Amino acid sequence: MESSALSRIVVGRVMHRRRLPVENRFVYPVFFILINLEQLEGQRHWLLGINRRRPLAFHFKDYGDGRDPRIWVRERLVESGIDDCNGGLWLQTFPRVFGYLFNPVSFWYCQRSDGTVGAIVAEVNNTFGERHCYVLQPKPGDGSFTAVEAVKRLYVSPFYPVSGGYRFHFNVDFDAPRVRIDYYDQGQLQLNTAIWGRSKPLTDANLLIALLKQPLLTLGVTVRIHWQALRLWLKGVSLSHRTSSSIEEATK
């Protein structure tokens, strides 16, 4: 995707499949936005506000340390020794919906000057208001973002400890983006999660259609997290003690 391309709205689904210690799977419809941050000042939509109140909104304060996220993300790249991502910057995220937001994970696609993606920053949030970022680079050799590994640093689920690690699988195609995250602990696959969909131009008409179909999108994310947690508890899954989050803001 060229850095001059227009932002997108993606209508799709999210899937979780917990494999251990008990099987639990669900799939829900969602929509999310792919924002071209290099064209942020040119974004003008009646339904989507940039740092403004609108039915849907994108606020700097919801990401990173609250500053301009373009500066914040590039600082994370520099800290990780990545110096070739001087091209476009895209964000895949849920927007605020009627002022409410919970984003389990957002993805920052950092492009090189030739338009290829040279790094992806996965910004993970938990329900306790903590966050951690995983700075991901393509695999040596083939340059793909398949099975990129990261050590787990943040307490996310009350049913899993802060141990093990993730394998991220990206289909870096902004027409049909797809991300799958596999969580492993003690050498065993514990959990699969995925989010995918088909993208359309980010227009007020497409935003309105998505909003009318899912007017409680982000509230639904929170409600479903707690509902699925209750289901697991009723199935007898034991709770894992919450530990403090990593003092590091981002890790590779």
GROMACS .gro file of C-alpha atoms in nm, residues 12 60 202 205:
model
    4
   12GLY     CA    1  -1.493  -0.852   0.925
   60PHE     CA    2  -0.415   1.061   2.017
  202LEU     CA    3  -1.319   0.533   0.457
  205ALA     CA    4  -2.147   0.631   0.380
   0.00000   0.00000   0.00000
